[in-house]
Coordinates of C-alpha atoms in Angstrom, one line a residue:
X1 CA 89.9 117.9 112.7
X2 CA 87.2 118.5 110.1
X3 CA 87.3 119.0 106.5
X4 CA 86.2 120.9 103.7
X5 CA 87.1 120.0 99.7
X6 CA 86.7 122.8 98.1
X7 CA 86.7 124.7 94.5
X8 CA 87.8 128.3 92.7
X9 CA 86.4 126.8 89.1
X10 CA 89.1 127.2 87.9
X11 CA 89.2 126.5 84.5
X12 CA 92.9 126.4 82.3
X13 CA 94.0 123.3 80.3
X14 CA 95.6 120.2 81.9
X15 CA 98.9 121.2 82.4
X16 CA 99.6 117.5 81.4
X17 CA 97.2 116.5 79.1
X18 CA 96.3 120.1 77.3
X19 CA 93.0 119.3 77.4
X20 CA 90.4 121.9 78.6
X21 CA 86.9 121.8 80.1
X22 CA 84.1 123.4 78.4
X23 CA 82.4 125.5 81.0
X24 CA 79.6 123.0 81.0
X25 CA 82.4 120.3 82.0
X26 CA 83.7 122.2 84.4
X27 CA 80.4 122.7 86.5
X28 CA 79.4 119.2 85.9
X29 CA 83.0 118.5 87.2
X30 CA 82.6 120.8 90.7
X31 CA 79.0 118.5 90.7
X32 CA 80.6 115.6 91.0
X33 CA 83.3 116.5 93.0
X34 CA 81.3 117.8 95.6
X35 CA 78.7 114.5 95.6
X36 CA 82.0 112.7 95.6
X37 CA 83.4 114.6 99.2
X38 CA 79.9 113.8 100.4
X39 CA 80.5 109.8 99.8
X40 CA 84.3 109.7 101.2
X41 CA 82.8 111.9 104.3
X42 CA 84.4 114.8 104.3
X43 CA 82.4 117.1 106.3
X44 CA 81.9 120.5 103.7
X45 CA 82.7 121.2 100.5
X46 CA 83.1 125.0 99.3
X47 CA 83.0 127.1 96.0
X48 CA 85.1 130.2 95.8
X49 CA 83.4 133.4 93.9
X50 CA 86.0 135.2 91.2
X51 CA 84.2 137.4 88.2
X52 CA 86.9 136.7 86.1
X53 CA 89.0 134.0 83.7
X54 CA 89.7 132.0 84.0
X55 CA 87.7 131.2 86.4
X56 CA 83.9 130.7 86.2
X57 CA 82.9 131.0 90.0
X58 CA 80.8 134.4 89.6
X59 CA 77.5 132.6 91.3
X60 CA 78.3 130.2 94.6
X61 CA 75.0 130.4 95.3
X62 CA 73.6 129.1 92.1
X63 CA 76.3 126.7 92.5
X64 CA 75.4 125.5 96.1
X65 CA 72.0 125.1 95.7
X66 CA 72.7 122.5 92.5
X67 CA 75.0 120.7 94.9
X68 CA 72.4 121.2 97.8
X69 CA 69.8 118.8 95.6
X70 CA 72.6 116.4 95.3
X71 CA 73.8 116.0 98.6
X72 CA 71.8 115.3 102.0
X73 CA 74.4 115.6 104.7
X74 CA 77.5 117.7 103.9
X75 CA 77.8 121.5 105.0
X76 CA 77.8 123.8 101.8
X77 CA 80.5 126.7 102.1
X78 CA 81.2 129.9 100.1
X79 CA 85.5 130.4 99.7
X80 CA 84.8 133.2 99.9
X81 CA 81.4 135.6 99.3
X82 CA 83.3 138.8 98.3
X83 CA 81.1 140.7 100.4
X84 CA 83.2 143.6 99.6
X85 CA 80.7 144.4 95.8
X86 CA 78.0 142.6 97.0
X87 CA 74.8 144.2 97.7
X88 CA 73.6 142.6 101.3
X89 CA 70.1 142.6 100.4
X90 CA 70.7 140.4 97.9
X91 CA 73.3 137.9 99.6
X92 CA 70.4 138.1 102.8
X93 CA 67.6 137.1 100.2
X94 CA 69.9 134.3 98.3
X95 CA 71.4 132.5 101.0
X96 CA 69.0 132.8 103.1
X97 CA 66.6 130.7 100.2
X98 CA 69.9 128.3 100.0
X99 CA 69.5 127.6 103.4
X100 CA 66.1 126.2 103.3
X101 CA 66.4 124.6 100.1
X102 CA 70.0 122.8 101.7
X103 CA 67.7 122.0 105.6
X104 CA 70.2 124.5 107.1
X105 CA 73.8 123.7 105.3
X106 CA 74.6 126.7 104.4
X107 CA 78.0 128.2 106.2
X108 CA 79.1 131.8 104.4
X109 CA 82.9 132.5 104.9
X110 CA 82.9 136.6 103.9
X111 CA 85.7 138.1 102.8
X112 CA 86.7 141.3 100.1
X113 CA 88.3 138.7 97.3
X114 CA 91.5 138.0 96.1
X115 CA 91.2 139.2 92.9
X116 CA 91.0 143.3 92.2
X117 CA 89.1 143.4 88.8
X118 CA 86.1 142.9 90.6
X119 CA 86.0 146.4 92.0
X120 CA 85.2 148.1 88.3
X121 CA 82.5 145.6 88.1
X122 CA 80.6 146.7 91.2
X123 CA 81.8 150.1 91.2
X124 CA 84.3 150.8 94.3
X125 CA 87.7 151.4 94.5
X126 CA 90.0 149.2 95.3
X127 CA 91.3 151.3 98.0
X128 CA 87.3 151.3 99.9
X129 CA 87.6 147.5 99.9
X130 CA 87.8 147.3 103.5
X131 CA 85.5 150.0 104.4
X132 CA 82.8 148.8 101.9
X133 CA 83.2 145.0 103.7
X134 CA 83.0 145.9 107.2
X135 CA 79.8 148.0 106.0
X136 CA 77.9 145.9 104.2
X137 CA 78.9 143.1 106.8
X138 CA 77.0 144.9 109.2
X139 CA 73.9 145.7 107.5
X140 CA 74.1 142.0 106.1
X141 CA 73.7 141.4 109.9
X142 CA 71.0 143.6 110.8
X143 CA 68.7 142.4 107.9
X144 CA 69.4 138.5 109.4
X145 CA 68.6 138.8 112.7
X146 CA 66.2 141.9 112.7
X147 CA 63.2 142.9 111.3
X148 CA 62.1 146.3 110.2
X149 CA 65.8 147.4 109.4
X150 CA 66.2 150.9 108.4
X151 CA 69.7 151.8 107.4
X152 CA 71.6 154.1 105.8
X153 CA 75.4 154.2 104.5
X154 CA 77.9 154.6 101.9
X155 CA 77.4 151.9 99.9
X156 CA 74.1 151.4 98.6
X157 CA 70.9 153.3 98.9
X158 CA 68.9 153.4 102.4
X159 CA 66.7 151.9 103.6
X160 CA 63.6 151.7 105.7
X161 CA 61.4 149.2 107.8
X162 CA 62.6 146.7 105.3
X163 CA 62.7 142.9 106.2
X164 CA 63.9 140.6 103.9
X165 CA 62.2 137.5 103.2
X166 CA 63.0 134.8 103.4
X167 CA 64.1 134.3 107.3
X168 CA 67.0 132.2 107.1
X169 CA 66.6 128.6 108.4
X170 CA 69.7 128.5 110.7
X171 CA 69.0 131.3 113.8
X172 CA 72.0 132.2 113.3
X173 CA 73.6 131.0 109.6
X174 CA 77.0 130.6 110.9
X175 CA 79.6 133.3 109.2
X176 CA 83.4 132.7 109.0
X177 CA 85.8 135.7 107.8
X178 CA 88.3 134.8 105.6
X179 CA 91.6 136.4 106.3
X180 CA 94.5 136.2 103.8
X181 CA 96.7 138.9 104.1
X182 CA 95.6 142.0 106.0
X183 CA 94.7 142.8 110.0
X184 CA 91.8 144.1 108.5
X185 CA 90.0 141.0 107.9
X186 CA 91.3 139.3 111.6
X187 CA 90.2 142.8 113.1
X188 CA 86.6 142.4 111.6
X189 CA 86.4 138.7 112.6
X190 CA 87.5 139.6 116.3
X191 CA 85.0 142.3 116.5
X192 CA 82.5 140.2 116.0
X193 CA 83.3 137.5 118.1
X194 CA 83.5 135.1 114.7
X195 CA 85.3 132.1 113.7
X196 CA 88.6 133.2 111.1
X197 CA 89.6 130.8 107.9
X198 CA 92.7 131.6 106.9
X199 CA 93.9 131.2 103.1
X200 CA 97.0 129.8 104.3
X201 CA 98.0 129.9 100.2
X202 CA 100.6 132.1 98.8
X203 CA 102.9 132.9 102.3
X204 CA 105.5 131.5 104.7
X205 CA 104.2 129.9 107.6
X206 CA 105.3 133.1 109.7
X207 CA 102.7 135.1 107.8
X208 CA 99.8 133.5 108.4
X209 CA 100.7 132.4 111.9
X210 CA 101.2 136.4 112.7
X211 CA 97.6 137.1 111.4
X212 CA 96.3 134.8 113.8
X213 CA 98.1 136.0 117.1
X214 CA 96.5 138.9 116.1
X215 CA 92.7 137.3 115.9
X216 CA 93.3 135.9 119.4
X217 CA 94.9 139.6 120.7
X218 CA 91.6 141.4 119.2
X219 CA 88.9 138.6 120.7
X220 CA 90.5 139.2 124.1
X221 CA 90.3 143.2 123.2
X222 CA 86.9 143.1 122.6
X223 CA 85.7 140.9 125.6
X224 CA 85.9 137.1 123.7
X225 CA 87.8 134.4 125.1
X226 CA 90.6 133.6 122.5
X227 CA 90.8 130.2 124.0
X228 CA 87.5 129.7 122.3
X229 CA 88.4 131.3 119.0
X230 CA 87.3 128.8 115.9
X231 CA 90.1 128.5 113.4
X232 CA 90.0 127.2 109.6
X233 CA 93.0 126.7 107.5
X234 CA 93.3 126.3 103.5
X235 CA 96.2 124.3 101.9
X236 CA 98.1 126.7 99.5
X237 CA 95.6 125.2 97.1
X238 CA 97.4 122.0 96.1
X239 CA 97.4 118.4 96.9
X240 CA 98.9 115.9 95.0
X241 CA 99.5 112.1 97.4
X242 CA 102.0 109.0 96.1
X243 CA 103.8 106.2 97.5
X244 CA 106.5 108.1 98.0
X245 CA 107.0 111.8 98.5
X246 CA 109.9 111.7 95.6
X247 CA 107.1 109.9 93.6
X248 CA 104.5 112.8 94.7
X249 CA 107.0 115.9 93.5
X250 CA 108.1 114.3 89.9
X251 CA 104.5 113.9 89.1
X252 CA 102.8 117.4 90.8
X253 CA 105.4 119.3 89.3
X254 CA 104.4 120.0 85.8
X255 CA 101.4 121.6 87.3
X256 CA 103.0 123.8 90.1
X257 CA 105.3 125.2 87.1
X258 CA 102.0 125.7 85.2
X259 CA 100.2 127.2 88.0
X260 CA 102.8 129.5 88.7
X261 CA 104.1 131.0 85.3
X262 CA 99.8 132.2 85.2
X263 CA 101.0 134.3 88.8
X264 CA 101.3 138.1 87.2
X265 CA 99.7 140.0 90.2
X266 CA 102.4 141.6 92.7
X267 CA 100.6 139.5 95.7
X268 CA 100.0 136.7 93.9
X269 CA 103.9 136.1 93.3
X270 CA 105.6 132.7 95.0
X271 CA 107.9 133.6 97.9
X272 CA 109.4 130.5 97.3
X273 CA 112.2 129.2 95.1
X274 CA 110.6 126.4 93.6
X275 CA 107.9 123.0 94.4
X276 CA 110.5 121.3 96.7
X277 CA 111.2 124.9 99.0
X278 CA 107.5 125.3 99.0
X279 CA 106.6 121.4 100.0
X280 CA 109.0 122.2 103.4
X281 CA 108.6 126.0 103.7
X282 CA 105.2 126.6 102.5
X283 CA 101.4 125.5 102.5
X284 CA 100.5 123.0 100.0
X285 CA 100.6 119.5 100.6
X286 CA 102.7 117.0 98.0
X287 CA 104.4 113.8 99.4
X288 CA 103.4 110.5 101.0
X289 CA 100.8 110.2 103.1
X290 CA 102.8 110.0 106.2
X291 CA 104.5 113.3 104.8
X292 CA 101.2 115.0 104.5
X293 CA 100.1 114.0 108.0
X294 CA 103.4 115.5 109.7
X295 CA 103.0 118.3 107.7
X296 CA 99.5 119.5 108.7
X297 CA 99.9 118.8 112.2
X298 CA 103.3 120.7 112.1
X299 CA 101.0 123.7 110.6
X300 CA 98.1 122.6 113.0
X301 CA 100.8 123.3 116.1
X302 CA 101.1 126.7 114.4
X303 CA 97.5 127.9 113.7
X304 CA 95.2 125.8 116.3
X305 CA 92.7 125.2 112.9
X306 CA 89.7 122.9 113.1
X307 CA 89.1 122.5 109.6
X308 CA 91.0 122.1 106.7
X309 CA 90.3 122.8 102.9
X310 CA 92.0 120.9 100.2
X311 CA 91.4 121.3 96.7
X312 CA 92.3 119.7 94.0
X313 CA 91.0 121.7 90.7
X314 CA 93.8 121.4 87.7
X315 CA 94.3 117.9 88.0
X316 CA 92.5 115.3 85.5
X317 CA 89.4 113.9 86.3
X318 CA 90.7 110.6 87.5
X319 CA 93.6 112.3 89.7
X320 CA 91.0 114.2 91.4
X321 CA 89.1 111.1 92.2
X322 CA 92.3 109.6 93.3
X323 CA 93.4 112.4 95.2
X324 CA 90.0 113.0 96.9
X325 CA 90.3 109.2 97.7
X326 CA 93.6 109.1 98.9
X327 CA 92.8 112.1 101.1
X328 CA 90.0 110.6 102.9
X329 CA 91.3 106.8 103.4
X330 CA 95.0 107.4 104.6
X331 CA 95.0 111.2 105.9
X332 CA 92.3 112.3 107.3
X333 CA 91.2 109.0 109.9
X334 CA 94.6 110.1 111.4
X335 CA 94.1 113.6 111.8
X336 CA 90.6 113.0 113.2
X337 CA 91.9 110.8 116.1
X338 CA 94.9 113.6 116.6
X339 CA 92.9 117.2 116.4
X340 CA 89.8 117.5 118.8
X341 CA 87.0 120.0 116.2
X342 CA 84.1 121.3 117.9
X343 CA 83.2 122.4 114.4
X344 CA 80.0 120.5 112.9
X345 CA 79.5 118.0 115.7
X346 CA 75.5 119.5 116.5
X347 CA 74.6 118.9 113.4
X348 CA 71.1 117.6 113.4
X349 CA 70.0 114.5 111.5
X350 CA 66.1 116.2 111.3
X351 CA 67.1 119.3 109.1
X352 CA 69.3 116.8 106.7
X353 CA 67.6 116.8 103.5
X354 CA 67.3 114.1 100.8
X355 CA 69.2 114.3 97.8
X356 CA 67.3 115.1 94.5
X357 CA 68.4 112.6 91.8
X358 CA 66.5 114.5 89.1
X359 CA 68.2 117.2 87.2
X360 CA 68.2 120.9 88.6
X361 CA 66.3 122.8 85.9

């Protein structure tokens, strides 16, 4: 198995502490965090775009390319690009610099977001959000593998014999589709022929699990082999490691209550009656090591996932450290030796890049 550390920005007070970030701490924070994964070798680390608090995650690729300079060997991921607003001109043009400025790091996960005050923003409708995705997908992969693209569509304004510049590095950049909650997103994936991440945050097991049976069902429909089908998993967002599991809940639970009283959207609502129904019924990870291990290969058995994202945003600076840590040096070596990943084993050493130590200006 593979893994990614990843961040939302996220930016509330310690639920602990009460201390906040500036937002000048808090990207110096997802900085260091993602040189940080790079050291304990996780294999990616990913930033999440919301255009809303309190989270400050409106520009992954502004973001990426600061942790590009910083980092020589780790994949760089976007959790997700809400593709669904974005104009695919634009994401062709930046990403495709970010992947020359990374040596070919760059891996985008597309998806329509999580969050619905975007649509105002970018001016759609909630209810187009999967029409506008699967459109803009496919222009967004026209104008990477073609030249000369003329297009027209819904959703922006046409265009002819254009070729945007520049080429990406990668032939092809690898794409992932986030799925969360809808067939929509597993349908678009299978289409395709593409590698699925699921959120794996907010449901039961059952949910998630159903969501993928479909992704395999819709690869064989459209002439893939599901047997080959790529699968990424998140965490339910949370990951908090101790001695002892008892010793993990007392001290994670002050900020799964604070976490959860911010919840107001109907989707966004626990289906779980509290942190101890969630840690053996739901997605996030909060116990001993050993507990952690059992539980993601217990979740592994279910989904068949190659990579797994952890975050761990909220916590103090130290506890991320620690948690980061703990992470890498008692979970992960096991989960290595257990689940076989064909994900990010070609990487080549010759398009690794050097890390910058001067200050991105």
């Amino acid at each position: 198995m593979k893994f990614a550390l990843m961040s939302l920005l996220l930016n509330t007070p310690n639920a602990l502490t009460g201390e906040s970030f500036t937002t000048q701490e808090k990207f110096q924070n997802v900085l260091k965090q993602a040189v940080l994964a790079e050291e304990l070798g996780f294999d990616a680390y990913g930033v999440g775009e919301r255009h809303s608090a309190p989270f400050i995650a409106s520009s992954p690729p502004v973001i990426l390319t600061a942790i590009a300079a910083r980092t020589s060997r780790i994949r760089l991921l976007t959790t997700v690009t809400v593709l669904s607003v974005l104009d695919p001109v634009r994401v062709a043009e930046d990403y495709a610099t970010l992947d020359h400025l990374s040596g070919g790091r760059i891996e985008l996960i597309i998806g329509k977001g999580n969050d619905a005050s975007h649509y105002p923003l970018f001016g759609i409708s909630e209810e187009e959000q999967w029409e506008s995705l699967a459109e803009r997908y496919a222009l967004l992969k026209r104008l990477w593998s073609e030249e000369n693209v003329s297009w027209q569509g819904r959703y922006r304004t046409p265009l002819e014999n254009v070729t945007t510049q520049p080429r990406p590095f990668q032939q092809p950049i690898p794409i992932w589709h986030g799925s969360a909650s809808s067939t929509h997103s597993t349908e678009l994936a299978a289409k395709y022929g593409e590698p699925l991440f699921s959120s794996n945050t907010i449901h039961r097991q059952s949910k998630y699990t159903a969501l993928i049976e479909h992704y395999r069902e819709r690869l064989a429909f459209y002439g893939h082999d599901p047997a080959k089908a790529v699968i990424g998993s998140g965490a339910g967002g949370a990951i908090f490691i101790a001695n002892t599991t008892e010793e993990a809940i007392k001290k994670f639970r002050p900020y799964y209550d604070a976490f959860h009283g911010r919840l107001k959207a109907p989707h966004d609502l626990s289906p779980f009656r509290d942190l101890e129904d969630n840690i053996e019924n739901g997605p996030i990870l909060v116990g001993s090591a050993e507990h952690v291990i059992e539980k993601i290969l217990r979740y592994n058995k279910a989904f068949g996932n190659q990579v797994l994202s952890i975050s761990v945003d909220g916590l103090t600076e130290s506890e991320q450290r620690e948690q980061a840590a703990r992470f890498a040096e008692e979970v992960a070596p096991t989960l290595r030796r257990e689940i076989k990943s064909s994900v990010w084993n070609d990487v080549n050493p010759a398009v690794e890049t050097e890390a910058v130590q001067e200050p991105v200006v």
